[in-house]
PDB file of C-alpha atoms in Angstrom:
ATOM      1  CA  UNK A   1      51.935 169.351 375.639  1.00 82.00           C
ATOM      2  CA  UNK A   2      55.496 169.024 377.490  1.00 83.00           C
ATOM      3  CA  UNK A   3      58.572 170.715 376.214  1.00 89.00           C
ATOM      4  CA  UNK A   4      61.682 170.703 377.194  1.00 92.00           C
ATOM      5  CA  UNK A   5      64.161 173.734 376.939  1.00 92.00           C
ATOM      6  CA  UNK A   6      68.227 173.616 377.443  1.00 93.00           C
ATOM      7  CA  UNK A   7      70.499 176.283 376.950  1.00 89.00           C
ATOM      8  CA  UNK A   8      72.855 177.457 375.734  1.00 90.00           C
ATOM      9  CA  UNK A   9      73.525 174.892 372.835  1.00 88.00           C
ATOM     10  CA  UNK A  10      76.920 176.115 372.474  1.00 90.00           C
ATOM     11  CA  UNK A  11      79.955 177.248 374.907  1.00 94.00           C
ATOM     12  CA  UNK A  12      83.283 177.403 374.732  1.00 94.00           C
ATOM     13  CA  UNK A  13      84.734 177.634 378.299  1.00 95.00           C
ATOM     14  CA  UNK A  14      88.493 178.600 379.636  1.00 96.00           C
ATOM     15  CA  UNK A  15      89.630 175.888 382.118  1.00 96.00           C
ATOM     16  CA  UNK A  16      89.042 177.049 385.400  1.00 95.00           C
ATOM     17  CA  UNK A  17      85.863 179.243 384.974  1.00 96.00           C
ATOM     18  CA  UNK A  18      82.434 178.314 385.860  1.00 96.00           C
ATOM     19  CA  UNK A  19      79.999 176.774 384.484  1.00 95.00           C
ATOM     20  CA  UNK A  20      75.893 176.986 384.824  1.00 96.00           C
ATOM     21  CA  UNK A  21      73.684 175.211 382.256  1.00 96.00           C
ATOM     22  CA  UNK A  22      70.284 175.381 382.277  1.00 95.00           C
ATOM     23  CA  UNK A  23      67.155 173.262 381.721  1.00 96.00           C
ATOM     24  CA  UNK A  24      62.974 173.659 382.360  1.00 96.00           C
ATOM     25  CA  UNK A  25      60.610 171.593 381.281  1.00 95.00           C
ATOM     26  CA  UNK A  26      57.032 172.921 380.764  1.00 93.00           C
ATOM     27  CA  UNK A  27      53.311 171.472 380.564  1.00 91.00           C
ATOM     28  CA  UNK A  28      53.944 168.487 383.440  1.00 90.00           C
ATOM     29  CA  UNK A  29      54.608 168.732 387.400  1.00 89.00           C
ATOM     30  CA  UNK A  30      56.997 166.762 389.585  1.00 89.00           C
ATOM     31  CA  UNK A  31      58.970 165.323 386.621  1.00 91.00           C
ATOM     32  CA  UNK A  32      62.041 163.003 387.316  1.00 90.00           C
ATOM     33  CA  UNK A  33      64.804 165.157 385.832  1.00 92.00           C
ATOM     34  CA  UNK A  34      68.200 164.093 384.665  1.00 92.00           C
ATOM     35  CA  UNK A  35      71.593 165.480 383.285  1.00 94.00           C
ATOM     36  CA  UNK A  36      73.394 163.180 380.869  1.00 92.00           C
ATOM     37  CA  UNK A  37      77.014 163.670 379.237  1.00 92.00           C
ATOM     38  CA  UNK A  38      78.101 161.927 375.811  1.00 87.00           C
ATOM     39  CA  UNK A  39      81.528 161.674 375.271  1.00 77.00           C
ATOM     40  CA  UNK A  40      82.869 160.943 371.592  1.00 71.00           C
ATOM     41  CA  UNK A  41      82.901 156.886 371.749  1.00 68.00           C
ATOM     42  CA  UNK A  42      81.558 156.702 375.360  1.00 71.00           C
ATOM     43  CA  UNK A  43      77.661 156.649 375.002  1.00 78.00           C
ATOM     44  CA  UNK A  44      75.819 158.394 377.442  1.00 85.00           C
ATOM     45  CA  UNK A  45      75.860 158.419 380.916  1.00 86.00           C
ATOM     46  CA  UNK A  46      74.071 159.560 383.756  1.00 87.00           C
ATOM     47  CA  UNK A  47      75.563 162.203 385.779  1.00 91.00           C
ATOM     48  CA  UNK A  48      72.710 163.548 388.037  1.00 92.00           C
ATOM     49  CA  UNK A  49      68.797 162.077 388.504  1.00 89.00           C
ATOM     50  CA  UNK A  50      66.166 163.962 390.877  1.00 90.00           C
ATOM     51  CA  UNK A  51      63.049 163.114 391.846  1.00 87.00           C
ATOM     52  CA  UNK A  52      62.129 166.170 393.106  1.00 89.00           C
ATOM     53  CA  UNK A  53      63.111 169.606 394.075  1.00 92.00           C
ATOM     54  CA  UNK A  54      66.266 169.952 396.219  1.00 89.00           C
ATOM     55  CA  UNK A  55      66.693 166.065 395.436  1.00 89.00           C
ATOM     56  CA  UNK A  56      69.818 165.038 394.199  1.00 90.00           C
ATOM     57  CA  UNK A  57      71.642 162.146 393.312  1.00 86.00           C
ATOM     58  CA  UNK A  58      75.210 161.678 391.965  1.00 85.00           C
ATOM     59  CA  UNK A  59      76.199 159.060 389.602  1.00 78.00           C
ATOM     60  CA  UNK A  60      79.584 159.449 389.587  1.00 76.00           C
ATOM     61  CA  UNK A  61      81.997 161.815 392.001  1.00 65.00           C
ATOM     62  CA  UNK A  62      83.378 164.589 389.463  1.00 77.00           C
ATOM     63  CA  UNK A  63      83.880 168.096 389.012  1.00 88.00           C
ATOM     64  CA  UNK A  64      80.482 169.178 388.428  1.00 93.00           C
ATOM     65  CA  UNK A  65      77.364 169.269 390.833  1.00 94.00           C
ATOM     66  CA  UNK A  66      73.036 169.876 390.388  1.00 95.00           C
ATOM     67  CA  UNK A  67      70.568 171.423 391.789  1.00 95.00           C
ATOM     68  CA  UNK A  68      66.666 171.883 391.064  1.00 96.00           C
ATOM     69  CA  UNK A  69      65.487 175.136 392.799  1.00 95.00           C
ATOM     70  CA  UNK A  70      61.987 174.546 391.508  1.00 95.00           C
ATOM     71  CA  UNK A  71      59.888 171.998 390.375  1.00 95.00           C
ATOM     72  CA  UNK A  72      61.105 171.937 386.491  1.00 95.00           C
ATOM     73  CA  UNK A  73      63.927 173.501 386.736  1.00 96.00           C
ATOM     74  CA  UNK A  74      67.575 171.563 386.735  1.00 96.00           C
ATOM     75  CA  UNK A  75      70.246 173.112 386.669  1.00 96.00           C
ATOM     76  CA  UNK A  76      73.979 171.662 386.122  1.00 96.00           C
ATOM     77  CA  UNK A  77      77.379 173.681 387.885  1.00 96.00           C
ATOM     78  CA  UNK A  78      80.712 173.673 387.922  1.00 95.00           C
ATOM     79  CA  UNK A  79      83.089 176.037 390.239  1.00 95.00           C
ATOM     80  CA  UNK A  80      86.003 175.248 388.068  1.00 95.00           C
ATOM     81  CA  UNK A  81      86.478 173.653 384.189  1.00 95.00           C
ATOM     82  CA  UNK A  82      88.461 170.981 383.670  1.00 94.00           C
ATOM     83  CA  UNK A  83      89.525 170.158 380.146  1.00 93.00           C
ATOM     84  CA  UNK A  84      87.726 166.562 380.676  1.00 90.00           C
ATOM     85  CA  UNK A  85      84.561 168.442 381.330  1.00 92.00           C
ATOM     86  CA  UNK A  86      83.681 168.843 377.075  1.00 92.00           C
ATOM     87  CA  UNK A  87      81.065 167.101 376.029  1.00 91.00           C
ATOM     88  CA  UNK A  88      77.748 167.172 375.251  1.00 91.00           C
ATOM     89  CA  UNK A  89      75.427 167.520 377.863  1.00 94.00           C
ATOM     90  CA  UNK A  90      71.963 166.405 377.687  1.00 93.00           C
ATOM     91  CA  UNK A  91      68.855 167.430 380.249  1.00 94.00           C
ATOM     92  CA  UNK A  92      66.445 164.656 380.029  1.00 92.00           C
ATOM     93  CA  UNK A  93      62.947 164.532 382.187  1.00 91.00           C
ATOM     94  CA  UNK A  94      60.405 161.331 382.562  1.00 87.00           C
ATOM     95  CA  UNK A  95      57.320 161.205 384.004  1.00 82.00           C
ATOM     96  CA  UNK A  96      58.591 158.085 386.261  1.00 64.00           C
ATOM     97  CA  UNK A  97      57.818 154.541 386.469  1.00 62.00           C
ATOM     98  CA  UNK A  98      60.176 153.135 384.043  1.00 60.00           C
ATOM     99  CA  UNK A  99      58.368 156.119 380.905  1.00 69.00           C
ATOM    100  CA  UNK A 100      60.688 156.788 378.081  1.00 78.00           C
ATOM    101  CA  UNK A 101      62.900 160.265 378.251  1.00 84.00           C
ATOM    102  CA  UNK A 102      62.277 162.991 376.951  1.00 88.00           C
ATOM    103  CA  UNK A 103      65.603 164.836 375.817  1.00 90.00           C
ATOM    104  CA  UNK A 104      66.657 168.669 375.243  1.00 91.00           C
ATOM    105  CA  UNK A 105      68.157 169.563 372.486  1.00 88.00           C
ATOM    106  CA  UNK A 106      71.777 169.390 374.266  1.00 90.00           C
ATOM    107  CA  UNK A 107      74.960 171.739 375.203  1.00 92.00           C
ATOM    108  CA  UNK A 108      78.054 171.245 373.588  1.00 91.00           C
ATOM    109  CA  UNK A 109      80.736 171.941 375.977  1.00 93.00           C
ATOM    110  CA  UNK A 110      84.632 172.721 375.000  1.00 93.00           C
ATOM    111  CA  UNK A 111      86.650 173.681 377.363  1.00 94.00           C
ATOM    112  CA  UNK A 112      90.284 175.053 376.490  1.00 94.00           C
TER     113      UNK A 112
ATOM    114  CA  UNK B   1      71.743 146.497 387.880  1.00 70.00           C
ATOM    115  CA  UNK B   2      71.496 146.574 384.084  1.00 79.00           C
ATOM    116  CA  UNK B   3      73.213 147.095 381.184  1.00 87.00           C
ATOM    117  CA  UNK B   4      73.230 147.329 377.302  1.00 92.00           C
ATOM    118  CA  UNK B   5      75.319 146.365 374.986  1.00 94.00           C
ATOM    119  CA  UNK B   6      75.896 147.551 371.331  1.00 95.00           C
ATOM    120  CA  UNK B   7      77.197 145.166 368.856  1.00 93.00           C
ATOM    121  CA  UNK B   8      78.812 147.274 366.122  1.00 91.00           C
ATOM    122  CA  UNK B   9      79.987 151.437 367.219  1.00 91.00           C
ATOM    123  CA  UNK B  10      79.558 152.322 363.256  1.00 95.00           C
ATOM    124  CA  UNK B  11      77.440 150.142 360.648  1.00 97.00           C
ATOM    125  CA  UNK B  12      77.328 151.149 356.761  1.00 97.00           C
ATOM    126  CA  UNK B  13      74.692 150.005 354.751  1.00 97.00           C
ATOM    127  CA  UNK B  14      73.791 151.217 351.308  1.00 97.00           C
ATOM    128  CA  UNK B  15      70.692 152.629 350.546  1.00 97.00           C
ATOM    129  CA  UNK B  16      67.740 150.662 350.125  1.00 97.00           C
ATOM    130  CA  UNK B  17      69.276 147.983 352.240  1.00 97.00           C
ATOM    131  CA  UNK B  18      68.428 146.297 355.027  1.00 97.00           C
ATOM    132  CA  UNK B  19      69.432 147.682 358.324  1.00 98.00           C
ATOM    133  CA  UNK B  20      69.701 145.719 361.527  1.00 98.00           C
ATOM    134  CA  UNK B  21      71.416 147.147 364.537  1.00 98.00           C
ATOM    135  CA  UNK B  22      72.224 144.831 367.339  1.00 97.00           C
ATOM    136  CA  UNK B  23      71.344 145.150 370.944  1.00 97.00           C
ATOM    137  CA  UNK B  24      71.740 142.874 373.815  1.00 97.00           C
ATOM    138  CA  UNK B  25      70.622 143.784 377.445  1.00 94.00           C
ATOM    139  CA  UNK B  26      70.901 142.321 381.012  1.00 90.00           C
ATOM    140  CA  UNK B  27      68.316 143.479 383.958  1.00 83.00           C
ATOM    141  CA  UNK B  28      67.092 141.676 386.400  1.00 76.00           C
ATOM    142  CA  UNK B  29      63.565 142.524 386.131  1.00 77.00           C
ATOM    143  CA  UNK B  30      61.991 142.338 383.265  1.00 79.00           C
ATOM    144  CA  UNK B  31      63.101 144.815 380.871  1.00 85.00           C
ATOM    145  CA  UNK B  32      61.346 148.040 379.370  1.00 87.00           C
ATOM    146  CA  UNK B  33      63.739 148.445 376.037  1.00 91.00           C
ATOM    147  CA  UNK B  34      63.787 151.725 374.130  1.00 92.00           C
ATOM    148  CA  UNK B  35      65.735 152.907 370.663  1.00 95.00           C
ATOM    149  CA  UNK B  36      66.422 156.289 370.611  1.00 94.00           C
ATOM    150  CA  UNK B  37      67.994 158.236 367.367  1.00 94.00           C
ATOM    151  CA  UNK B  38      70.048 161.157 367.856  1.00 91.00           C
ATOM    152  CA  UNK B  39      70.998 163.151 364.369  1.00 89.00           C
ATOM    153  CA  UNK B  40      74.119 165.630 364.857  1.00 82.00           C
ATOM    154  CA  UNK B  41      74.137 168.353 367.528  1.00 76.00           C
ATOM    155  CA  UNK B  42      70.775 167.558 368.634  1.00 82.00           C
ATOM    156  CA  UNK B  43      69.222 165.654 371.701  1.00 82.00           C
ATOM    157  CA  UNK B  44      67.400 162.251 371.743  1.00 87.00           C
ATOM    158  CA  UNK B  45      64.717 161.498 369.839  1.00 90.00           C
ATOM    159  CA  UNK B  46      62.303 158.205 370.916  1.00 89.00           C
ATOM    160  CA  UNK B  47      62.118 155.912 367.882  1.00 94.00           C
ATOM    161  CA  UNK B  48      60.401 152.722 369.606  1.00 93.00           C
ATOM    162  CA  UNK B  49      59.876 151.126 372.951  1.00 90.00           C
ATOM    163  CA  UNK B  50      58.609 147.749 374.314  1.00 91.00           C
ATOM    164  CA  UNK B  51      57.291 147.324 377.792  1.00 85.00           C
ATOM    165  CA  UNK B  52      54.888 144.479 377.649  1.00 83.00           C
ATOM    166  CA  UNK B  53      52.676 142.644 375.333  1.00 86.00           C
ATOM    167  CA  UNK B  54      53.159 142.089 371.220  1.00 89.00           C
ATOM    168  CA  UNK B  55      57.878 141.415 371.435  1.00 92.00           C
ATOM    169  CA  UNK B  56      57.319 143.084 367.557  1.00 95.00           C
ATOM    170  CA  UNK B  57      57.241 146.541 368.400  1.00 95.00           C
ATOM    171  CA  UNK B  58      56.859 149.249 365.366  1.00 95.00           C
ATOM    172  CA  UNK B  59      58.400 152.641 365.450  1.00 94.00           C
ATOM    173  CA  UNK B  60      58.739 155.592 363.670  1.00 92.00           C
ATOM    174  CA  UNK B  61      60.197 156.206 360.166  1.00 92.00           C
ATOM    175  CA  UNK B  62      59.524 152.382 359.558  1.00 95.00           C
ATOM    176  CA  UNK B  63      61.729 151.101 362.144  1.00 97.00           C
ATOM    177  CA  UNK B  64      60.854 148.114 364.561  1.00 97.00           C
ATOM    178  CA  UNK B  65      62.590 145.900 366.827  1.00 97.00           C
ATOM    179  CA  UNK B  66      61.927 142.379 368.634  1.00 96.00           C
ATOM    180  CA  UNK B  67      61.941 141.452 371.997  1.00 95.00           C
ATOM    181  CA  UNK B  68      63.745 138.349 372.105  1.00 95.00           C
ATOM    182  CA  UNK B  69      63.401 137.523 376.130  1.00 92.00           C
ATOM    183  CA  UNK B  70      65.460 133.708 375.355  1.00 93.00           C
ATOM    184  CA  UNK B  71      68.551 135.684 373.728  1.00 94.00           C
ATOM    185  CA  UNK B  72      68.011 139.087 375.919  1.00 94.00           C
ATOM    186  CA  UNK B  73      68.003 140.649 372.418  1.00 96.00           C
ATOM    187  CA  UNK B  74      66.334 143.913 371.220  1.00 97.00           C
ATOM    188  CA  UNK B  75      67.698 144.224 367.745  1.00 98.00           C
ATOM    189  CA  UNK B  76      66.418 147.229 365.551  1.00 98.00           C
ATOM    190  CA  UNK B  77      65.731 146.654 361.616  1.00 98.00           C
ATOM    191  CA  UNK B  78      64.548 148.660 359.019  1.00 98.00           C
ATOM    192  CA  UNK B  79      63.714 146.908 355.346  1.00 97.00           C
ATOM    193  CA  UNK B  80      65.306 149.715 353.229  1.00 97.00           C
ATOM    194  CA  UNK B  81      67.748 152.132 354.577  1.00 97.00           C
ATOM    195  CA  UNK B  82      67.263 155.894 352.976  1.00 96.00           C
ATOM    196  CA  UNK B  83      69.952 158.434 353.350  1.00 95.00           C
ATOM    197  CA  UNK B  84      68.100 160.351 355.799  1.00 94.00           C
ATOM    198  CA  UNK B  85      68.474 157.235 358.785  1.00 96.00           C
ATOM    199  CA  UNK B  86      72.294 158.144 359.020  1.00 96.00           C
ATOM    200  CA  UNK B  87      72.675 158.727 362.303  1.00 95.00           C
ATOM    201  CA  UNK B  88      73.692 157.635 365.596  1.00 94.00           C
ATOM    202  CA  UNK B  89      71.361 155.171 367.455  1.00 96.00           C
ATOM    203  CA  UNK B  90      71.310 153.954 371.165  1.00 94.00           C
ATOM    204  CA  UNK B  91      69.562 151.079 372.890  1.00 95.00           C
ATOM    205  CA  UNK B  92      68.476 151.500 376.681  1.00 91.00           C
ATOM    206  CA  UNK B  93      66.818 149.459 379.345  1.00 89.00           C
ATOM    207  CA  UNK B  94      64.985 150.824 382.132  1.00 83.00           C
ATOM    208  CA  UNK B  95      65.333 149.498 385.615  1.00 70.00           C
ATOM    209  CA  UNK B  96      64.373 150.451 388.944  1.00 57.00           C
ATOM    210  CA  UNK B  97      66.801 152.951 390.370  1.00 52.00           C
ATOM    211  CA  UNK B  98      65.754 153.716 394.025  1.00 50.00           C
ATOM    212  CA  UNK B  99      62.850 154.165 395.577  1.00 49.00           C
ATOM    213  CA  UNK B 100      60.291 154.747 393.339  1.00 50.00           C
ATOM    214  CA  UNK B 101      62.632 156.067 390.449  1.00 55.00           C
ATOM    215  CA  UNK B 102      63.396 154.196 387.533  1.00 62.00           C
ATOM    216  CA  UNK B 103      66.444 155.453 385.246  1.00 71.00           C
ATOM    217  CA  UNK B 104      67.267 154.489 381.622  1.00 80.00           C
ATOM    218  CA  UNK B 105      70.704 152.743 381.276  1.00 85.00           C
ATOM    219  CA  UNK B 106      72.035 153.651 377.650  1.00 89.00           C
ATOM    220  CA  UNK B 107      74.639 151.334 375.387  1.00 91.00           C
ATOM    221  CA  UNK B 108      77.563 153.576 373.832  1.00 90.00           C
ATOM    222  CA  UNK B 109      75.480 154.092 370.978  1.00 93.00           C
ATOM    223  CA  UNK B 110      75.920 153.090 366.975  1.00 95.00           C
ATOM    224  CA  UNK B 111      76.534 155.536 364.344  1.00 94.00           C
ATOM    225  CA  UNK B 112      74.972 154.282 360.777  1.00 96.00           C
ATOM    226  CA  UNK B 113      75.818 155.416 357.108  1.00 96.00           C
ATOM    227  CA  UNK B 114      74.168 155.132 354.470  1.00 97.00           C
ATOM    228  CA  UNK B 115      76.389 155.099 351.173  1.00 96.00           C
ATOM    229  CA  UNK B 116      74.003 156.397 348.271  1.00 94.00           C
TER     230      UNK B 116
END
């Protein structure tokens, strides 16, 4: 069966530092991998999409970028924190053609 | 493009009552709906989904919801709310989203309580 790992689940970041959170998904191939972020009152929304490795797309311009070195692996970056960056992140794959998401268990992000 | 819309960011009920959270949708092909539940500091979990076929869909933990194409209407019920369905719920459509990629398009979500 398909899993799908995030870490960490916690992190409390200075503004200004880095930032590298993780995701792989397991048991499927070529999955269509995503990065949400929920902010308090704000729903989710989509930051990143790929449909396959090296393939991404931007939802909206920001501080933070993606990238998917390997098949099920997603990865979401940032050179420097803002203090608008907190907020739960979610890694989400699908196995494409309008399938339901599957969703990690989530990062919560504070930056100070 | 599409878009959902949430009726309602927090709804109380009491427990053993009925619980009916509102969602209305716009696409412009027809619509694959989903409800998702999401309990604190955790990710998404699938509760229901309709893509074609019976507009009664049944989920999990006795949820269902109806596909209502005339009011673009995907409303989630439950007959008898129990204290462990507080949580936060979101309704999504799924549309195409370039070439051969289809994303889900989330409302902001609508965090039920159940008063005991």
């Amino acid at each position: 069966s398909q899993t799908i790992h995030q870490w960490p689940a916690t992190l409390v970041q200075p503004v200004g530092s880095p930032l590298s959170l993780e995701c792989t998904v397991e048991g499927t191939s070529n999955p269509n991998l995503y990065w949400y972020r929920q902010a308090a009152g704000r729903g989710l929304q989509l930051l990143f999409y790929s449909v396959g490795i090296g393939q991404i797309s931007s939802e909206v311009p920001q501080n933070l970028s993606a990238s998917r070195p390997q098949d099920r692996q997603f990865i979401l970056s940032s050179k420097k924190l803002l203090l608008s960056d907190s907020g739960f992140y979610l890694c989400a794959w699908s196995g494409g053609r309008r399938e339901k998401l599957f969703f990690g268990s989530g990062t919560q992000l504070s930056v100070l | 493009a599409q878009s959902v819309t949430q009726l309602g960011s927090h709804v109380s009920v009491s427990e053993g009552a009925l619980v009916l959270l509102r969602c209305n949708y716009s696409s412009s092909v027809p619509p694959y709906l989903f409800w998702y539940v999401q309990y604190p500091n955790q990710g998404l979990q699938l509760l229901l989904k309709y893509t074609t076929g019976a507009t009664l869909v049944k989920g999990i933990n006795g949820f269902e919801a109806e596909f209502k194409k005339s009011e673009t209407s995907f409303h989630l019920t439950k007959p008898s709310a129990h204290m462990s369905d507080a949580a936060e719920y979101f309704c999504a459509v799924s549309d195409q989203y370039g070439a051969g990629s289809y994303q889900l398009t989330f409302g902001k979500g609508t965090k039920l309580s159940v008063i005991p």
